[in-house]
Amino acid sequence: MKVHVANHPLISHKLTVLRDERTDSPTFRHLVDELVTLLAYEATRDVRTVPVKIKTPVTETMGVKLASPRPVVVPILRAGLGMLEGMSRLVPTAEIGFLGMVRDETTLQASTYANRLPENLACRQCFVLDPMLATGGTLVAAFNFLIERGATEITAICILAAPEGIAVLEEAFKDSGIPITLVTGALDENLNEHGYIGPGLGDAGDRLYGVV
Ligand code: URA
């Protein structure tokens, strides 16, 4: 698995405001949106393209366009929804599928409660959006779901990641033969006994949308 930790002063600045407990929901949503666009730029570095011939007002030249089939973007509900707009801004032609996953706060096990994805993901580059890579349970379940449908390349975009979650993903997919990449804004220190990332930013879904 390839892990890319964004190292950029603008990302660090925005993350610091995001982490601050005094940051309100509208500002939090806005910052997540901006951060995802910056991370998506890195995450799509290997998106497939095809050569195309075009005519500028001056001459004919060769360029590239995104290849077919289009990439698939998969926000993990609920918190991943807050990342969708920032991703779609960069790749507006991507197809969007949804996966609803919930974590049992006692066992920390993830289970799927909803899905709206193409049945066949063969040859599709999939971009999974989940703000927090904590225990890794949600992403392992989500990746397995995509692989069962034929996904051949998976990139996860996470705002923050814990070392424990990265280790779980690495172990789970080491023999899968599927290229897996993680792009994250920061690699945090640890997980606490409740499965929260430290220093982290708290519950991403609650901070985006309030406690329900
Ligand atoms: N999910 C969150 O929203 N925050 C964490 O710290 C861990 C999992």
mmCIF file of C-alpha atoms and ligand atoms in Angstrom:
data_model
loop_
_atom_site.group_PDB
_atom_site.id
_atom_site.type_symbol
_atom_site.label_atom_id
_atom_site.label_comp_id
_atom_site.label_asym_id
_atom_site.label_seq_id
_atom_site.Cartn_x
_atom_site.Cartn_y
_atom_site.Cartn_z
ATOM 1 C CA MET A 1 0.000 0.000 0.000
ATOM 2 C CA LYS A 2 1.271 3.452 -0.889
ATOM 3 C CA VAL A 3 0.806 6.095 1.819
ATOM 4 C CA HIS A 4 1.078 9.747 0.915
ATOM 5 C CA VAL A 5 1.032 12.240 3.786
ATOM 6 C CA ALA A 6 0.479 15.718 2.407
ATOM 7 C CA ASN A 7 3.202 17.998 3.569
ATOM 8 C CA HIS A 8 2.190 21.542 2.756
ATOM 9 C CA PRO A 9 1.954 24.628 4.964
ATOM 10 C CA LEU A 10 -1.550 25.510 3.709
ATOM 11 C CA ILE A 11 -2.808 22.023 4.562
ATOM 12 C CA SER A 12 -1.176 22.203 8.009
ATOM 13 C CA HIS A 13 -2.717 25.633 8.627
ATOM 14 C CA LYS A 14 -6.206 24.489 7.635
ATOM 15 C CA LEU A 15 -5.846 21.297 9.695
ATOM 16 C CA THR A 16 -4.915 23.311 12.776
ATOM 17 C CA VAL A 17 -8.103 25.376 12.516
ATOM 18 C CA LEU A 18 -10.097 22.203 11.819
ATOM 19 C CA ARG A 19 -8.757 20.479 14.933
ATOM 20 C CA ASP A 20 -9.503 23.453 17.199
ATOM 21 C CA GLU A 21 -12.557 22.615 19.324
ATOM 22 C CA ARG A 22 -13.769 26.229 19.014
ATOM 23 C CA THR A 23 -14.235 25.930 15.225
ATOM 24 C CA ASP A 24 -17.955 25.967 14.434
ATOM 25 C CA SER A 25 -19.723 23.592 11.988
ATOM 26 C CA PRO A 26 -19.999 26.010 9.017
ATOM 27 C CA THR A 27 -16.262 26.806 9.213
ATOM 28 C CA PHE A 28 -15.464 23.122 9.725
ATOM 29 C CA ARG A 29 -17.454 22.133 6.610
ATOM 30 C CA HIS A 30 -15.780 24.847 4.577
ATOM 31 C CA LEU A 31 -12.290 23.752 5.665
ATOM 32 C CA VAL A 32 -13.007 20.070 4.957
ATOM 33 C CA ASP A 33 -14.161 21.073 1.492
ATOM 34 C CA GLU A 34 -10.955 23.024 0.823
ATOM 35 C CA LEU A 35 -8.723 20.310 2.266
ATOM 36 C CA VAL A 36 -10.318 17.597 0.144
ATOM 37 C CA THR A 37 -9.711 19.574 -3.027
ATOM 38 C CA LEU A 38 -6.041 19.910 -2.103
ATOM 39 C CA LEU A 39 -5.755 16.204 -1.198
ATOM 40 C CA ALA A 40 -7.682 15.162 -4.313
ATOM 41 C CA TYR A 41 -5.073 16.890 -6.448
ATOM 42 C CA GLU A 42 -2.478 14.489 -5.035
ATOM 43 C CA ALA A 43 -4.818 11.472 -5.014
ATOM 44 C CA THR A 44 -5.616 11.797 -8.727
ATOM 45 C CA ARG A 45 -1.998 11.981 -9.829
ATOM 46 C CA ASP A 46 -2.337 8.566 -11.560
ATOM 47 C CA VAL A 47 -5.883 8.952 -12.850
ATOM 48 C CA ARG A 48 -6.100 7.342 -16.308
ATOM 49 C CA THR A 49 -6.096 9.581 -19.359
ATOM 50 C CA VAL A 50 -6.199 9.080 -23.114
ATOM 51 C CA PRO A 51 -4.446 11.185 -25.741
ATOM 52 C CA VAL A 52 -6.721 13.457 -27.789
ATOM 53 C CA LYS A 53 -6.079 15.664 -30.786
ATOM 54 C CA ILE A 54 -7.436 19.226 -30.518
ATOM 55 C CA LYS A 55 -7.210 22.447 -32.470
ATOM 56 C CA THR A 56 -6.241 25.622 -30.636
ATOM 57 C CA PRO A 57 -6.883 28.978 -32.333
ATOM 58 C CA VAL A 58 -3.253 28.696 -33.490
ATOM 59 C CA THR A 59 -2.601 25.080 -34.480
ATOM 60 C CA GLU A 60 -3.401 21.410 -34.000
ATOM 61 C CA THR A 61 -1.919 19.788 -30.913
ATOM 62 C CA MET A 62 -2.211 16.696 -28.751
ATOM 63 C CA GLY A 63 -3.645 16.829 -25.246
ATOM 64 C CA VAL A 64 -5.180 14.344 -22.806
ATOM 65 C CA LYS A 65 -8.653 13.726 -21.409
ATOM 66 C CA LEU A 66 -9.852 11.480 -18.601
ATOM 67 C CA ALA A 67 -10.224 7.924 -19.882
ATOM 68 C CA SER A 68 -13.393 5.834 -19.913
ATOM 69 C CA PRO A 69 -14.732 4.234 -17.814
ATOM 70 C CA ARG A 70 -14.827 7.284 -15.585
ATOM 71 C CA PRO A 71 -13.390 7.156 -12.064
ATOM 72 C CA VAL A 72 -15.853 6.300 -9.303
ATOM 73 C CA VAL A 73 -15.968 8.426 -6.158
ATOM 74 C CA VAL A 74 -17.369 6.686 -3.076
ATOM 75 C CA PRO A 75 -18.110 8.827 -0.021
ATOM 76 C CA ILE A 76 -18.658 6.750 3.120
ATOM 77 C CA LEU A 77 -21.824 8.016 4.809
ATOM 78 C CA ARG A 78 -22.210 10.010 6.943
ATOM 79 C CA ALA A 79 -18.960 11.932 7.408
ATOM 80 C CA GLY A 80 -17.599 11.218 3.901
ATOM 81 C CA LEU A 81 -20.478 13.205 2.460
ATOM 82 C CA GLY A 82 -18.771 16.347 3.730
ATOM 83 C CA MET A 83 -15.891 15.536 1.364
ATOM 84 C CA LEU A 84 -17.905 14.990 -1.799
ATOM 85 C CA GLU A 85 -18.197 18.571 -3.003
ATOM 86 C CA GLY A 86 -14.448 19.200 -2.662
ATOM 87 C CA MET A 87 -13.710 16.052 -4.685
ATOM 88 C CA SER A 88 -16.369 16.672 -7.358
ATOM 89 C CA ARG A 89 -15.032 20.161 -7.939
ATOM 90 C CA LEU A 90 -11.771 18.623 -9.130
ATOM 91 C CA VAL A 91 -13.225 15.623 -11.003
ATOM 92 C CA PRO A 92 -16.728 16.756 -12.035
ATOM 93 C CA THR A 93 -17.191 13.916 -14.532
ATOM 94 C CA ALA A 94 -16.563 11.141 -11.985
ATOM 95 C CA GLU A 95 -19.412 8.774 -11.234
ATOM 96 C CA ILE A 96 -20.552 8.839 -7.609
ATOM 97 C CA GLY A 97 -21.535 5.801 -5.567
ATOM 98 C CA PHE A 98 -22.505 5.755 -1.910
ATOM 99 C CA LEU A 99 -21.665 3.390 0.930
ATOM 100 C CA GLY A 100 -23.336 3.768 4.303
ATOM 101 C CA MET A 101 -21.209 2.264 7.051
ATOM 102 C CA VAL A 102 -21.612 2.504 10.776
ATOM 103 C CA ARG A 103 -19.148 1.684 13.522
ATOM 104 C CA ASP A 104 -20.355 -0.092 16.645
ATOM 105 C CA GLU A 105 -18.862 2.133 19.343
ATOM 106 C CA THR A 106 -18.409 -0.825 21.733
ATOM 107 C CA THR A 107 -16.801 -3.397 19.432
ATOM 108 C CA LEU A 108 -15.484 -0.785 16.943
ATOM 109 C CA GLN A 109 -16.640 -3.172 14.150
ATOM 110 C CA ALA A 110 -17.954 -1.575 10.941
ATOM 111 C CA SER A 111 -21.059 -2.794 9.114
ATOM 112 C CA THR A 112 -22.752 -1.684 5.880
ATOM 113 C CA TYR A 113 -26.293 -0.259 6.196
ATOM 114 C CA ALA A 114 -26.688 1.166 2.679
ATOM 115 C CA ASN A 115 -25.083 0.999 -0.718
ATOM 116 C CA ARG A 116 -25.681 2.638 -4.045
ATOM 117 C CA LEU A 117 -22.816 1.550 -6.275
ATOM 118 C CA PRO A 118 -22.464 0.195 -9.806
ATOM 119 C CA GLU A 119 -22.772 -3.641 -9.687
ATOM 120 C CA ASN A 120 -19.697 -3.968 -11.858
ATOM 121 C CA LEU A 121 -16.601 -2.001 -10.959
ATOM 122 C CA ALA A 122 -14.235 -3.903 -13.267
ATOM 123 C CA CYS A 123 -11.431 -1.654 -14.527
ATOM 124 C CA ARG A 124 -12.701 1.261 -12.439
ATOM 125 C CA GLN A 125 -10.400 3.513 -10.442
ATOM 126 C CA CYS A 126 -12.209 4.065 -7.142
ATOM 127 C CA PHE A 127 -11.685 7.022 -4.812
ATOM 128 C CA VAL A 128 -13.044 6.401 -1.328
ATOM 129 C CA LEU A 129 -13.781 9.426 0.859
ATOM 130 C CA ASP A 130 -13.673 8.979 4.628
ATOM 131 C CA PRO A 131 -12.328 11.768 6.819
ATOM 132 C CA MET A 132 -10.899 9.625 9.641
ATOM 133 C CA LEU A 133 -8.804 6.476 9.250
ATOM 134 C CA ALA A 134 -8.979 5.311 12.874
ATOM 135 C CA THR A 135 -9.129 1.533 13.549
ATOM 136 C CA GLY A 136 -9.255 0.814 9.809
ATOM 137 C CA GLY A 137 -12.409 -1.319 10.196
ATOM 138 C CA THR A 138 -14.584 0.895 7.998
ATOM 139 C CA LEU A 139 -12.090 1.124 5.170
ATOM 140 C CA VAL A 140 -11.328 -2.626 5.238
ATOM 141 C CA ALA A 141 -15.065 -3.337 4.895
ATOM 142 C CA ALA A 142 -15.481 -0.663 2.197
ATOM 143 C CA PHE A 143 -12.470 -1.840 0.155
ATOM 144 C CA ASN A 144 -13.670 -5.473 0.345
ATOM 145 C CA PHE A 145 -17.064 -4.346 -0.917
ATOM 146 C CA LEU A 146 -15.444 -2.606 -3.902
ATOM 147 C CA ILE A 147 -13.052 -5.478 -4.625
ATOM 148 C CA GLU A 148 -15.974 -7.977 -4.628
ATOM 149 C CA ARG A 149 -17.493 -5.841 -7.403
ATOM 150 C CA GLY A 150 -14.301 -5.929 -9.432
ATOM 151 C CA ALA A 151 -12.540 -2.661 -8.520
ATOM 152 C CA THR A 152 -8.965 -2.839 -9.767
ATOM 153 C CA GLU A 153 -7.478 0.239 -8.118
ATOM 154 C CA ILE A 154 -8.501 1.950 -4.884
ATOM 155 C CA THR A 155 -7.377 5.255 -3.415
ATOM 156 C CA ALA A 156 -8.645 6.442 -0.035
ATOM 157 C CA ILE A 157 -8.635 10.123 0.817
ATOM 158 C CA CYS A 158 -8.665 10.784 4.564
ATOM 159 C CA ILE A 159 -8.245 14.076 6.376
ATOM 160 C CA LEU A 160 -6.420 12.346 9.265
ATOM 161 C CA ALA A 161 -5.003 8.852 9.731
ATOM 162 C CA ALA A 162 -3.820 6.912 12.779
ATOM 163 C CA PRO A 163 -0.810 4.574 12.514
ATOM 164 C CA GLU A 164 -2.960 1.712 13.880
ATOM 165 C CA GLY A 165 -5.452 2.092 11.009
ATOM 166 C CA ILE A 166 -2.715 2.176 8.383
ATOM 167 C CA ALA A 167 -1.220 -1.038 9.823
ATOM 168 C CA VAL A 168 -4.638 -2.750 9.686
ATOM 169 C CA LEU A 169 -5.137 -1.765 6.027
ATOM 170 C CA GLU A 170 -1.629 -2.863 5.093
ATOM 171 C CA GLU A 171 -2.143 -6.279 6.688
ATOM 172 C CA ALA A 172 -5.650 -6.766 5.245
ATOM 173 C CA PHE A 173 -4.686 -6.084 1.626
ATOM 174 C CA LYS A 174 -1.038 -7.155 1.443
ATOM 175 C CA ASP A 175 -1.902 -10.194 -0.711
ATOM 176 C CA SER A 176 -4.859 -8.686 -2.591
ATOM 177 C CA GLY A 177 -2.894 -7.794 -5.723
ATOM 178 C CA ILE A 178 -4.956 -4.573 -5.886
ATOM 179 C CA PRO A 179 -3.003 -1.315 -5.917
ATOM 180 C CA ILE A 180 -4.148 0.594 -2.842
ATOM 181 C CA THR A 181 -3.138 4.156 -2.011
ATOM 182 C CA LEU A 182 -3.891 6.295 1.006
ATOM 183 C CA VAL A 183 -3.671 10.076 0.754
ATOM 184 C CA THR A 184 -4.019 11.856 4.080
ATOM 185 C CA GLY A 185 -3.620 15.385 5.381
ATOM 186 C CA ALA A 186 -1.668 14.212 8.426
ATOM 187 C CA LEU A 187 -0.478 11.100 10.184
ATOM 188 C CA ASP A 188 -1.588 11.497 13.809
ATOM 189 C CA GLU A 189 -0.107 9.936 16.928
ATOM 190 C CA ASN A 190 -2.450 7.219 18.163
ATOM 191 C CA LEU A 191 -5.945 5.937 18.922
ATOM 192 C CA ASN A 192 -7.444 6.249 22.374
ATOM 193 C CA GLU A 193 -9.418 3.485 24.117
ATOM 194 C CA HIS A 194 -12.645 4.744 22.494
ATOM 195 C CA GLY A 195 -11.185 4.489 18.981
ATOM 196 C CA TYR A 196 -10.705 8.243 18.603
ATOM 197 C CA ILE A 197 -7.651 9.583 16.834
ATOM 198 C CA GLY A 198 -5.264 11.682 18.949
ATOM 199 C CA PRO A 199 -4.725 14.560 18.732
ATOM 200 C CA GLY A 200 -7.439 14.234 16.056
ATOM 201 C CA LEU A 201 -10.396 16.525 15.704
ATOM 202 C CA GLY A 202 -13.136 14.632 17.567
ATOM 203 C CA ASP A 203 -16.107 13.059 15.806
ATOM 204 C CA ALA A 204 -15.908 14.242 12.203
ATOM 205 C CA GLY A 205 -19.606 13.545 11.479
ATOM 206 C CA ASP A 206 -20.748 15.455 14.559
ATOM 207 C CA ARG A 207 -18.472 18.378 13.807
ATOM 208 C CA LEU A 208 -19.695 18.519 10.199
ATOM 209 C CA TYR A 209 -23.388 18.040 10.842
ATOM 210 C CA GLY A 210 -23.997 18.298 14.593
ATOM 211 C CA VAL A 211 -24.877 15.520 17.048
ATOM 212 C CA VAL A 212 -27.925 13.469 16.006
HETATM 213 N N1 URA B 1 -14.131 8.767 13.665
HETATM 214 C C1 URA B 1 -14.134 10.082 13.981
HETATM 215 O O1 URA B 1 -15.018 10.826 13.571
HETATM 216 N N2 URA B 1 -13.141 10.562 14.759
HETATM 217 C C2 URA B 1 -12.137 9.798 15.244
HETATM 218 O O2 URA B 1 -11.248 10.299 15.927
HETATM 219 C C3 URA B 1 -12.148 8.414 14.903
HETATM 220 C C4 URA B 1 -13.161 7.917 14.123
#
